[in-house]
C-alpha cells in the first residue's frame, strides 16, 4: 500500500472523490452518518479498532477502496438467480456482463477452464463442489480440523461430516509436516471418492502433484481448497494447484484482498454440475455487488503490483517466523513457507484464550488455534495462529516484522505484566500510525 495516497497495490484509480480535497482514502459512510448516527458511531469504532491494532489473523486482510466502492453500490438492488444468459429474472443484461467479466478474469488469473464466482463464502463453495460430485454417505479423505484442516473438511459438527463419510489423513507426529506416503496409505485404506487438500492452519506448501497422483491411483476426484493461499497463487508466490485438481475452491477476502465471498474453479467437464450445484443447489440469488467487487479484486490481482504484494506476504511471514524463533518461540513444523504460522504456547505455560485476550489489550490481534498433538481443547487450545497478509497490505516489511516478533515474545514471556502490556501497546500503536489504513471516517 502506498500510505501517501491510501491505495493498495494494483488499485490504479483514484479511490474516491469527496469532501476533502487531497484526501482520497475511502470514506464509507456519509449517507449512513446522515441517516443513522447510532450505526455510524459503531462504524467509526470499528475503524478505530482496525486502525489502532496490528491485525495478525492470517485469514483477514484489507479490501481496497475500489473493492469497497463496488461492494457498496446499487448492484445490491438486483436479483439474478441462474447464470449469465439463463436467469430466472428479467433485467439481468448488465449483471450478466459483470458476472462474465468476473468469470473471465478468474479463468485468466488462475489458468482455469471454468470459474463460478457466485459462492457467498468458502463453506458454500465446498458444499457446492461436494454436492456436484458426491452422494450422501460417500467416502472422502480430508485433513481433520485438529490437523490443520477446516470445518468443511469433514468435522462432525459441520454439514460435511454429517452428510458425507469423511476420513482424516494426518501430519507426522514428529515434524507436524504432511508425509505423502502416509497420505497415500490412508487413501488406499479408505478408497475415497474424493480427496480434499487444503487447510486453515498449516504453514507448509502442499504437494499438489503427489495429491493428484494419489487421487488417480485410487480413482478419486481431487478438490484443493486454497481459501487461505489463493492470493499467493494469484501473485505467483506459491505453486498453483489448478493444473492438478478437478476442483479448486478459494475465498476472496483473505490473501486475495477482495470482498467477502468465494470462487470455484474446475475442469470444463464439471462446469454444468458445479453451476447447478451453486444455484439452485446450495444458494438462492447471487450477490451482484459481490460479483462486481470480485471483478475489481481480480483486476487488481492481475496487475504487476499484486505480485509484489504476494511475494512480500511470504517474505514477511518468513521474517516474522525468523524473529520469533530467534527469540526462543517454538513454531509448529519449525517455521512457515506460506503466510501463516502457529506458535506453541506450552513452553510458556499459557493457553490460547488468555493469550488472545491479553494480545487484544496490547493492540495485536491473533487467534487461539489448535495444532496436532497439542493436548488443549478446541475452545482453549495451546497455540496461537499468526499471519502476515493484513500488515503487509499496510505496507509493513521485514524490519517491522522483526519488531512485531519482539513485541509478541515480550508479551508471551510476561503476559500478566502491566508495564510490558503498556509498553507493547505503545509500540504497536506507533507502528499502526506509521502505516495507516486506506480508509477514513467522515468526521
Ligand atoms: N475461518 C477461516 C479462518 O480463519 O481460517 C476459515 O474459514
Short mmCIF file of C-alpha atoms and ligand atoms in Angstrom, two decimals:
data_model
loop_
_atom_site.label_atom_id
_atom_site.label_comp_id
_atom_site.label_asym_id
_atom_site.label_seq_id
_atom_site.Cartn_x
_atom_site.Cartn_y
_atom_site.Cartn_z
CA UNK A 1 0.00 0.00 0.00
CA UNK A 2 1.11 3.49 -0.58
CA UNK A 3 0.45 5.24 2.74
CA UNK A 4 0.67 8.53 0.88
CA UNK A 5 -2.39 8.17 -1.28
CA UNK A 6 -4.18 5.43 0.60
CA UNK A 7 -4.34 2.98 -2.31
CA UNK A 8 -3.41 -0.66 -2.17
CA UNK A 9 -1.07 -2.12 -4.80
CA UNK A 10 -2.92 -2.71 -8.06
CA UNK A 11 -5.54 -0.08 -7.27
CA UNK A 12 -4.70 2.24 -10.10
CA UNK A 13 -7.69 4.55 -9.98
CA UNK A 14 -8.38 7.48 -7.72
CA UNK A 15 -10.03 5.95 -4.68
CA UNK A 16 -12.94 8.30 -4.15
CA UNK A 17 -13.57 11.94 -4.69
CA UNK A 18 -15.41 13.56 -1.84
CA UNK A 19 -15.43 16.46 0.55
CA UNK A 20 -11.73 16.55 1.49
CA UNK A 21 -9.57 17.72 -1.37
CA UNK A 22 -6.30 15.79 -1.41
CA UNK A 23 -7.60 13.01 0.87
CA UNK A 24 -8.57 10.05 -1.28
CA UNK A 25 -8.86 7.49 1.47
CA UNK A 26 -12.14 5.57 1.29
CA UNK A 27 -14.93 7.24 3.18
CA UNK A 28 -17.55 4.57 3.56
CA UNK A 29 -20.43 6.34 5.12
CA UNK A 30 -21.52 9.91 4.56
CA UNK A 31 -25.08 8.63 3.99
CA UNK A 32 -25.03 6.33 6.99
CA UNK A 33 -23.86 9.26 9.10
CA UNK A 34 -26.77 11.39 7.87
CA UNK A 35 -29.34 8.62 8.34
CA UNK A 36 -28.27 6.52 11.31
CA UNK A 37 -25.82 8.17 13.72
CA UNK A 38 -26.00 5.20 16.08
CA UNK A 39 -24.74 2.78 13.45
CA UNK A 40 -22.27 5.39 12.12
CA UNK A 41 -20.72 5.56 15.58
CA UNK A 42 -20.20 1.78 15.51
CA UNK A 43 -18.59 2.02 12.07
CA UNK A 44 -16.26 4.68 13.47
CA UNK A 45 -15.47 2.50 16.48
CA UNK A 46 -14.55 -0.46 14.26
CA UNK A 47 -12.43 1.75 12.01
CA UNK A 48 -10.60 3.00 15.11
CA UNK A 49 -10.06 -0.58 16.24
CA UNK A 50 -8.71 -1.61 12.84
CA UNK A 51 -6.53 1.48 12.58
CA UNK A 52 -5.05 1.03 16.02
CA UNK A 53 -4.32 -2.69 16.03
CA UNK A 54 -1.83 -4.95 14.29
CA UNK A 55 -4.04 -7.49 12.51
CA UNK A 56 -2.22 -10.81 12.55
CA UNK A 57 -5.17 -13.18 11.97
CA UNK A 58 -3.98 -14.89 8.77
CA UNK A 59 -7.46 -15.13 7.24
CA UNK A 60 -8.08 -11.37 7.46
CA UNK A 61 -6.94 -8.56 5.21
CA UNK A 62 -7.78 -5.08 3.92
CA UNK A 63 -10.07 -4.76 0.91
CA UNK A 64 -9.05 -1.90 -1.36
CA UNK A 65 -11.14 1.26 -1.63
CA UNK A 66 -12.10 0.24 -5.19
CA UNK A 67 -13.39 -3.14 -3.95
CA UNK A 68 -15.42 -1.48 -1.18
CA UNK A 69 -16.79 1.03 -3.66
CA UNK A 70 -18.14 -1.72 -5.94
CA UNK A 71 -19.48 -3.61 -2.94
CA UNK A 72 -21.43 -0.64 -1.65
CA UNK A 73 -23.16 0.04 -4.98
CA UNK A 74 -26.68 -0.16 -6.45
CA UNK A 75 -25.90 -3.62 -7.78
CA UNK A 76 -27.18 -4.63 -4.36
CA UNK A 77 -30.68 -3.99 -5.79
CA UNK A 78 -30.74 -6.82 -8.33
CA UNK A 79 -31.92 -10.42 -8.21
CA UNK A 80 -30.12 -12.67 -10.70
CA UNK A 81 -30.74 -16.33 -9.90
CA UNK A 82 -29.20 -18.53 -12.57
CA UNK A 83 -26.12 -17.93 -14.70
CA UNK A 84 -25.42 -15.39 -17.49
CA UNK A 85 -27.92 -15.88 -20.32
CA UNK A 86 -30.00 -18.32 -18.19
CA UNK A 87 -31.60 -16.22 -15.46
CA UNK A 88 -34.90 -16.64 -13.68
CA UNK A 89 -35.34 -12.83 -13.62
CA UNK A 90 -35.62 -10.06 -16.20
CA UNK A 91 -33.33 -7.05 -16.23
CA UNK A 92 -30.13 -9.04 -15.93
CA UNK A 93 -28.39 -7.66 -19.05
CA UNK A 94 -25.80 -5.69 -17.10
CA UNK A 95 -25.38 -8.22 -14.31
CA UNK A 96 -24.71 -10.85 -16.99
CA UNK A 97 -21.82 -8.73 -18.27
CA UNK A 98 -20.48 -8.22 -14.76
CA UNK A 99 -20.58 -11.92 -13.96
CA UNK A 100 -18.95 -12.84 -17.29
CA UNK A 101 -16.22 -10.24 -16.68
CA UNK A 102 -15.52 -11.68 -13.23
CA UNK A 103 -15.56 -15.27 -14.51
CA UNK A 104 -13.21 -14.46 -17.40
CA UNK A 105 -10.79 -12.64 -15.11
CA UNK A 106 -10.79 -15.57 -12.66
CA UNK A 107 -10.05 -18.00 -15.51
CA UNK A 108 -7.28 -15.76 -16.82
CA UNK A 109 -5.72 -15.19 -13.39
CA UNK A 110 -5.59 -18.87 -12.45
CA UNK A 111 -5.46 -20.51 -15.89
CA UNK A 112 -8.68 -22.37 -15.12
CA UNK A 113 -11.11 -23.97 -17.58
CA UNK A 114 -14.22 -22.81 -15.72
CA UNK A 115 -14.99 -20.39 -12.89
CA UNK A 116 -18.10 -19.85 -10.83
CA UNK A 117 -17.93 -16.52 -8.99
CA UNK A 118 -21.23 -16.78 -7.11
CA UNK A 119 -20.44 -18.55 -3.80
CA UNK A 120 -21.06 -16.34 -0.79
CA UNK A 121 -18.33 -18.00 1.27
CA UNK A 122 -15.76 -20.78 1.25
CA UNK A 123 -18.21 -23.04 3.07
CA UNK A 124 -20.81 -22.62 0.31
CA UNK A 125 -18.15 -23.22 -2.33
CA UNK A 126 -17.07 -26.50 -0.72
CA UNK A 127 -20.69 -27.50 -0.17
CA UNK A 128 -21.44 -26.90 -3.86
CA UNK A 129 -18.46 -28.96 -5.01
CA UNK A 130 -19.37 -31.87 -2.74
CA UNK A 131 -22.97 -31.75 -3.89
CA UNK A 132 -21.95 -31.66 -7.55
CA UNK A 133 -19.82 -34.80 -7.32
CA UNK A 134 -20.83 -36.86 -4.28
CA UNK A 135 -23.84 -38.70 -2.90
CA UNK A 136 -24.67 -38.62 0.82
CA UNK A 137 -22.57 -41.21 2.62
CA UNK A 138 -19.76 -41.22 0.02
CA UNK A 139 -16.26 -41.57 1.42
CA UNK A 140 -13.99 -38.51 1.36
CA UNK A 141 -10.41 -38.17 2.62
CA UNK A 142 -9.57 -34.81 4.18
CA UNK A 143 -7.31 -33.09 6.68
CA UNK A 144 -9.17 -33.02 10.01
CA UNK A 145 -9.65 -29.75 11.90
CA UNK A 146 -7.18 -30.71 14.62
CA UNK A 147 -4.56 -31.48 11.95
CA UNK A 148 -4.85 -28.02 10.38
CA UNK A 149 -7.90 -28.63 8.14
CA UNK A 150 -11.20 -26.78 8.04
CA UNK A 151 -14.67 -27.39 9.47
CA UNK A 152 -15.95 -28.19 5.97
CA UNK A 153 -13.34 -30.92 5.55
CA UNK A 154 -15.45 -33.40 7.49
CA UNK A 155 -15.83 -32.03 11.01
CA UNK A 156 -18.69 -33.87 12.77
CA UNK A 157 -20.27 -30.51 13.70
CA UNK A 158 -20.35 -29.36 10.05
CA UNK A 159 -22.73 -30.42 7.25
CA UNK A 160 -19.68 -32.04 5.63
CA UNK A 161 -19.18 -34.57 8.42
CA UNK A 162 -22.90 -35.16 8.79
CA UNK A 163 -23.69 -35.79 5.11
CA UNK A 164 -20.52 -37.46 3.84
CA UNK A 165 -18.29 -40.15 5.31
CA UNK A 166 -15.04 -38.23 5.87
CA UNK A 167 -11.88 -39.99 6.98
CA UNK A 168 -8.83 -37.98 8.06
CA UNK A 169 -5.23 -38.09 6.96
CA UNK A 170 -2.59 -36.99 9.42
CA UNK A 171 0.53 -34.88 9.70
CA UNK A 172 3.68 -36.55 11.06
CA UNK A 173 3.70 -36.61 14.87
CA UNK A 174 7.42 -35.79 14.93
CA UNK A 175 7.59 -32.95 12.42
CA UNK A 176 4.00 -31.70 12.06
CA UNK A 177 4.51 -31.93 8.28
CA UNK A 178 2.36 -33.97 5.90
CA UNK A 179 4.04 -37.19 4.78
CA UNK A 180 2.66 -38.00 1.33
CA UNK A 181 3.49 -41.71 1.69
CA UNK A 182 1.25 -41.77 4.76
CA UNK A 183 -1.49 -39.90 2.85
CA UNK A 184 -1.22 -42.49 0.07
CA UNK A 185 -1.53 -45.36 2.57
CA UNK A 186 -4.64 -43.73 4.06
CA UNK A 187 -6.12 -43.28 0.57
CA UNK A 188 -5.55 -46.97 -0.22
CA UNK A 189 -7.23 -47.93 3.09
CA UNK A 190 -10.22 -45.61 2.68
CA UNK A 191 -10.64 -45.73 -1.13
CA UNK A 192 -12.43 -42.35 -1.13
CA UNK A 193 -14.50 -40.92 -3.95
CA UNK A 194 -12.87 -37.54 -3.32
CA UNK A 195 -9.68 -36.29 -1.68
CA UNK A 196 -9.64 -32.80 -0.17
CA UNK A 197 -6.29 -31.00 0.07
CA UNK A 198 -6.24 -27.67 1.87
CA UNK A 199 -6.04 -26.17 5.32
CA UNK A 200 -6.77 -23.28 7.58
CA UNK A 201 -3.73 -23.57 9.85
CA UNK A 202 -0.98 -25.49 8.13
CA UNK A 203 2.17 -23.44 7.46
CA UNK A 204 3.65 -25.51 4.62
CA UNK A 205 3.22 -25.78 0.85
CA UNK A 206 1.14 -28.80 -0.18
CA UNK A 207 2.49 -31.26 -2.75
CA UNK A 208 -0.25 -30.93 -5.39
CA UNK A 209 1.32 -33.32 -7.95
CA UNK A 210 1.55 -36.00 -5.24
CA UNK A 211 -2.08 -35.44 -4.20
CA UNK A 212 -3.13 -35.72 -7.87
CA UNK A 213 -1.16 -38.95 -8.32
CA UNK A 214 -2.74 -40.49 -5.22
CA UNK A 215 -6.21 -39.42 -6.36
CA UNK A 216 -5.58 -41.02 -9.74
CA UNK A 217 -4.33 -44.24 -8.15
CA UNK A 218 -7.49 -44.67 -6.06
CA UNK A 219 -9.77 -43.26 -8.77
CA UNK A 220 -10.85 -40.31 -6.61
CA UNK A 221 -11.64 -36.75 -7.56
CA UNK A 222 -9.29 -34.10 -6.16
CA UNK A 223 -10.56 -30.89 -4.55
CA UNK A 224 -7.96 -28.35 -3.46
CA UNK A 225 -9.35 -25.81 -1.01
CA UNK A 226 -6.96 -22.90 -1.42
CA UNK A 227 -9.08 -20.47 0.62
CA UNK A 228 -6.03 -19.39 2.59
CA UNK A 229 -3.31 -19.20 -0.02
CA UNK A 230 -5.22 -18.21 -3.20
CA UNK A 231 -3.69 -14.72 -3.21
CA UNK A 232 -0.21 -16.20 -3.05
CA UNK A 233 -1.02 -18.40 -6.06
CA UNK A 234 -2.57 -15.40 -7.87
CA UNK A 235 0.58 -13.38 -7.26
CA UNK A 236 2.95 -16.16 -8.34
CA UNK A 237 4.39 -16.59 -4.84
CA UNK A 238 3.13 -20.16 -4.35
CA UNK A 239 2.70 -23.19 -6.66
CA UNK A 240 -0.73 -23.46 -8.29
CA UNK A 241 -2.99 -26.45 -7.64
CA UNK A 242 -5.15 -25.61 -10.68
CA UNK A 243 -3.42 -27.88 -13.25
CA UNK A 244 -3.55 -30.82 -10.81
CA UNK A 245 -7.07 -30.70 -9.36
CA UNK A 246 -10.58 -31.43 -10.63
CA UNK A 247 -11.93 -28.64 -8.42
CA UNK A 248 -10.30 -25.71 -6.64
CA UNK A 249 -12.17 -23.50 -4.18
CA UNK A 250 -10.92 -20.18 -2.86
CA UNK A 251 -12.19 -17.37 -0.71
CA UNK A 252 -11.85 -13.80 -1.90
CA UNK A 253 -11.50 -11.91 1.39
CA UNK A 254 -8.26 -13.46 2.67
CA UNK A 255 -4.97 -13.25 0.74
CA UNK A 256 -6.89 -12.17 -2.40
CA UNK A 257 -7.75 -8.92 -0.60
CA UNK A 258 -11.26 -8.74 -2.03
CA UNK A 259 -14.86 -8.77 -0.81
CA UNK A 260 -16.31 -11.47 1.41
CA UNK A 261 -17.04 -14.47 -0.79
CA UNK A 262 -15.62 -17.35 -2.77
CA UNK A 263 -14.94 -18.72 -6.24
CA UNK A 264 -14.98 -22.28 -7.59
CA UNK A 265 -12.57 -23.24 -10.39
CA UNK A 266 -12.96 -26.57 -12.17
CA UNK A 267 -12.25 -28.57 -15.27
CA UNK A 268 -14.71 -27.89 -18.14
CA UNK A 269 -16.36 -31.29 -17.76
CA UNK A 270 -17.60 -30.31 -14.27
CA UNK A 271 -18.79 -26.80 -15.21
CA UNK A 272 -22.50 -27.55 -15.58
CA UNK A 273 -22.83 -29.64 -12.46
CA UNK A 274 -20.91 -27.06 -10.40
CA UNK A 275 -23.05 -24.17 -11.67
CA UNK A 276 -26.27 -26.07 -10.92
CA UNK A 277 -24.95 -27.10 -7.57
CA UNK A 278 -24.34 -23.45 -6.56
CA UNK A 279 -27.79 -22.28 -7.72
CA UNK A 280 -30.27 -23.79 -7.05
CA UNK A 281 -28.28 -26.45 -5.15
CA UNK A 282 -26.97 -24.56 -2.14
CA UNK A 283 -27.71 -20.87 -2.74
CA UNK A 284 -30.52 -18.60 -3.89
CA UNK A 285 -29.75 -15.33 -5.60
CA UNK A 286 -26.10 -14.49 -6.18
CA UNK A 287 -24.86 -11.13 -4.94
CA UNK A 288 -24.31 -8.89 -7.98
CA UNK A 289 -22.49 -6.33 -5.83
CA UNK A 290 -20.24 -9.10 -4.52
CA UNK A 291 -19.53 -10.38 -8.03
CA UNK A 292 -18.69 -6.83 -9.15
CA UNK A 293 -16.33 -6.40 -6.19
CA UNK A 294 -14.76 -9.78 -7.06
CA UNK A 295 -14.26 -8.48 -10.63
CA UNK A 296 -12.43 -5.40 -9.27
CA UNK A 297 -10.34 -7.60 -6.99
CA UNK A 298 -9.44 -9.91 -9.89
CA UNK A 299 -8.42 -6.89 -11.98
CA UNK A 300 -6.15 -5.79 -9.13
CA UNK A 301 -4.73 -9.30 -8.76
CA UNK A 302 -3.82 -9.27 -12.47
CA UNK A 303 -1.64 -6.16 -12.03
CA UNK A 304 2.14 -6.45 -11.51
CA UNK A 305 1.85 -4.70 -8.12
CA UNK A 306 -0.12 -7.64 -6.78
CA UNK A 307 2.80 -9.95 -7.50
CA UNK A 308 4.97 -7.65 -5.38
CA UNK A 309 2.35 -7.81 -2.62
CA UNK A 310 2.11 -11.62 -2.69
CA UNK A 311 5.90 -12.02 -2.56
CA UNK A 312 6.07 -9.58 0.34
CA UNK A 313 3.39 -11.52 2.26
CA UNK A 314 5.58 -14.63 2.08
CA UNK A 315 8.77 -12.70 2.85
CA UNK A 316 7.07 -11.02 5.81
CA UNK A 317 5.77 -14.32 7.20
CA UNK A 318 9.29 -15.76 6.92
CA UNK A 319 10.74 -12.69 8.69
CA UNK A 320 8.14 -12.91 11.46
CA UNK A 321 8.87 -16.63 11.92
CA UNK A 322 12.63 -15.93 11.99
CA UNK A 323 12.19 -13.17 14.54
CA UNK A 324 10.03 -15.38 16.76
CA UNK A 325 12.39 -18.35 16.61
CA UNK A 326 15.42 -16.16 17.25
CA UNK A 327 13.70 -15.08 20.47
CA UNK A 328 13.03 -18.67 21.53
CA UNK A 329 9.45 -19.25 20.32
CA UNK A 330 8.56 -22.75 19.08
CA UNK A 331 6.59 -22.86 15.82
CA UNK A 332 4.70 -25.91 14.58
CA UNK A 333 6.63 -27.59 11.75
CA UNK A 334 9.54 -25.33 12.74
CA UNK A 335 8.54 -22.38 10.58
CA UNK A 336 6.49 -21.35 7.56
CA UNK A 337 6.51 -21.47 3.77
CA UNK A 338 3.31 -19.51 3.26
CA UNK A 339 1.57 -16.60 5.02
CA UNK A 340 0.84 -18.17 8.41
CA UNK A 341 2.41 -19.83 11.41
CA UNK A 342 1.32 -21.34 14.73
CA UNK A 343 3.18 -20.68 18.00
CA UNK A 344 3.27 -23.50 20.55
CA UNK A 345 2.24 -21.90 23.87
CA UNK A 346 3.18 -24.86 26.04
CA UNK A 347 6.77 -23.73 26.69
CA UNK A 348 5.33 -20.51 28.18
CA UNK A 349 2.78 -22.43 30.29
CA UNK A 350 -0.01 -20.45 28.59
CA UNK A 351 -3.35 -21.27 26.92
CA UNK A 352 -4.79 -19.67 23.81
CA UNK A 353 -7.79 -17.81 25.24
CA UNK A 354 -5.81 -15.85 27.80
CA UNK A 355 -3.14 -15.02 25.25
CA UNK A 356 -5.69 -13.85 22.69
CA UNK A 357 -7.34 -11.58 25.27
CA UNK A 358 -4.03 -10.12 26.52
CA UNK A 359 -2.87 -9.51 22.95
CA UNK A 360 -6.15 -7.71 22.20
CA UNK A 361 -5.40 -5.34 25.06
CA UNK A 362 -1.91 -4.76 23.73
CA UNK A 363 -3.23 -3.92 20.25
CA UNK A 364 -2.21 -7.15 18.50
CA UNK A 365 -5.00 -9.33 17.09
CA UNK A 366 -4.32 -13.07 16.88
CA UNK A 367 -6.44 -16.16 17.24
CA UNK A 368 -6.15 -19.14 19.52
CA UNK A 369 -5.66 -22.27 17.47
CA UNK A 370 -5.28 -25.99 17.85
CA UNK A 371 -2.40 -27.93 16.40
CA UNK A 372 -1.74 -31.67 16.12
CA UNK A 373 -0.90 -33.39 19.37
CA UNK A 374 -1.21 -30.19 21.40
CA UNK A 375 -3.42 -31.52 24.20
CA UNK A 376 -5.60 -28.41 24.51
CA UNK A 377 -9.32 -28.11 23.77
CA UNK A 378 -10.76 -26.52 20.62
CA UNK A 379 -12.06 -23.60 22.70
CA UNK A 380 -8.88 -23.17 24.70
CA UNK A 381 -6.04 -24.60 22.63
CA UNK A 382 -2.34 -24.43 23.24
CA UNK A 383 -1.43 -22.42 20.18
CA UNK A 384 -1.93 -19.07 18.52
CA UNK A 385 -2.11 -18.61 14.77
CA UNK A 386 -0.47 -15.59 13.15
CA UNK A 387 -0.17 -14.34 9.60
CA UNK A 388 1.25 -11.54 7.50
CA UNK A 389 -1.40 -10.63 4.85
CA UNK A 390 -3.02 -7.67 6.58
CA UNK A 391 0.08 -5.95 7.95
CA UNK A 392 1.68 -6.40 4.52
CA UNK A 393 -1.30 -4.57 2.97
CA UNK A 394 -0.50 -1.69 5.35
CA UNK A 395 2.95 -1.52 3.77
CA UNK A 396 4.99 -3.16 6.51
CA UNK A 397 8.13 -5.07 5.56
CA UNK A 398 10.78 -7.30 7.16
CA UNK A 399 12.11 -4.76 9.74
CA UNK A 400 8.57 -4.21 11.05
CA UNK A 401 8.03 -7.99 11.17
CA UNK A 402 11.08 -8.35 13.37
CA UNK A 403 9.81 -5.56 15.60
CA UNK A 404 6.42 -7.33 15.86
CA UNK A 405 8.17 -10.62 16.70
CA UNK A 406 9.86 -8.80 19.57
CA UNK A 407 6.53 -7.46 20.85
CA UNK A 408 4.91 -10.90 20.66
CA UNK A 409 7.66 -12.68 22.58
CA UNK A 410 7.84 -9.87 25.18
CA UNK A 411 4.13 -10.38 25.84
CA UNK A 412 4.34 -14.17 25.93
CA UNK A 413 7.20 -14.02 28.43
CA UNK A 414 5.32 -11.63 30.71
CA UNK A 415 1.63 -11.98 29.88
CA UNK A 416 0.37 -10.58 33.19
CA UNK A 417 2.92 -7.76 33.45
CA UNK A 418 1.18 -4.42 33.33
CA UNK A 419 4.29 -2.47 32.31
CA UNK A 420 5.06 -4.91 29.48
CA UNK A 421 1.50 -4.75 28.19
CA UNK A 422 1.53 -0.95 28.23
CA UNK A 423 4.89 -0.76 26.54
CA UNK A 424 3.79 -3.22 23.81
CA UNK A 425 0.57 -1.23 23.39
CA UNK A 426 2.56 1.94 22.84
CA UNK A 427 4.85 0.34 20.29
CA UNK A 428 2.05 -1.43 18.37
CA UNK A 429 0.17 1.88 18.19
CA UNK A 430 3.26 3.60 16.89
CA UNK A 431 3.59 1.01 14.11
CA UNK A 432 -0.10 1.42 13.24
CA UNK A 433 0.30 5.20 12.97
CA UNK A 434 3.32 4.84 10.71
CA UNK A 435 1.32 2.54 8.37
CA UNK A 436 -2.22 3.95 8.14
CA UNK A 437 -5.26 2.28 6.59
CA UNK A 438 -6.68 3.40 3.24
CA UNK A 439 -9.99 4.33 4.90
CA UNK A 440 -11.15 7.28 6.95
CA UNK A 441 -14.20 8.31 8.90
CA UNK A 442 -16.08 11.37 7.66
CA UNK A 443 -15.50 13.22 10.92
N1 LIG B 1 -12.44 -19.22 9.50
C1 LIG B 1 -11.42 -19.15 8.46
C2 LIG B 1 -10.08 -19.00 9.05
O1 LIG B 1 -9.93 -18.16 9.92
O2 LIG B 1 -9.14 -19.65 8.64
C3 LIG B 1 -11.50 -20.29 7.55
O3 LIG B 1 -12.79 -20.34 7.02
#
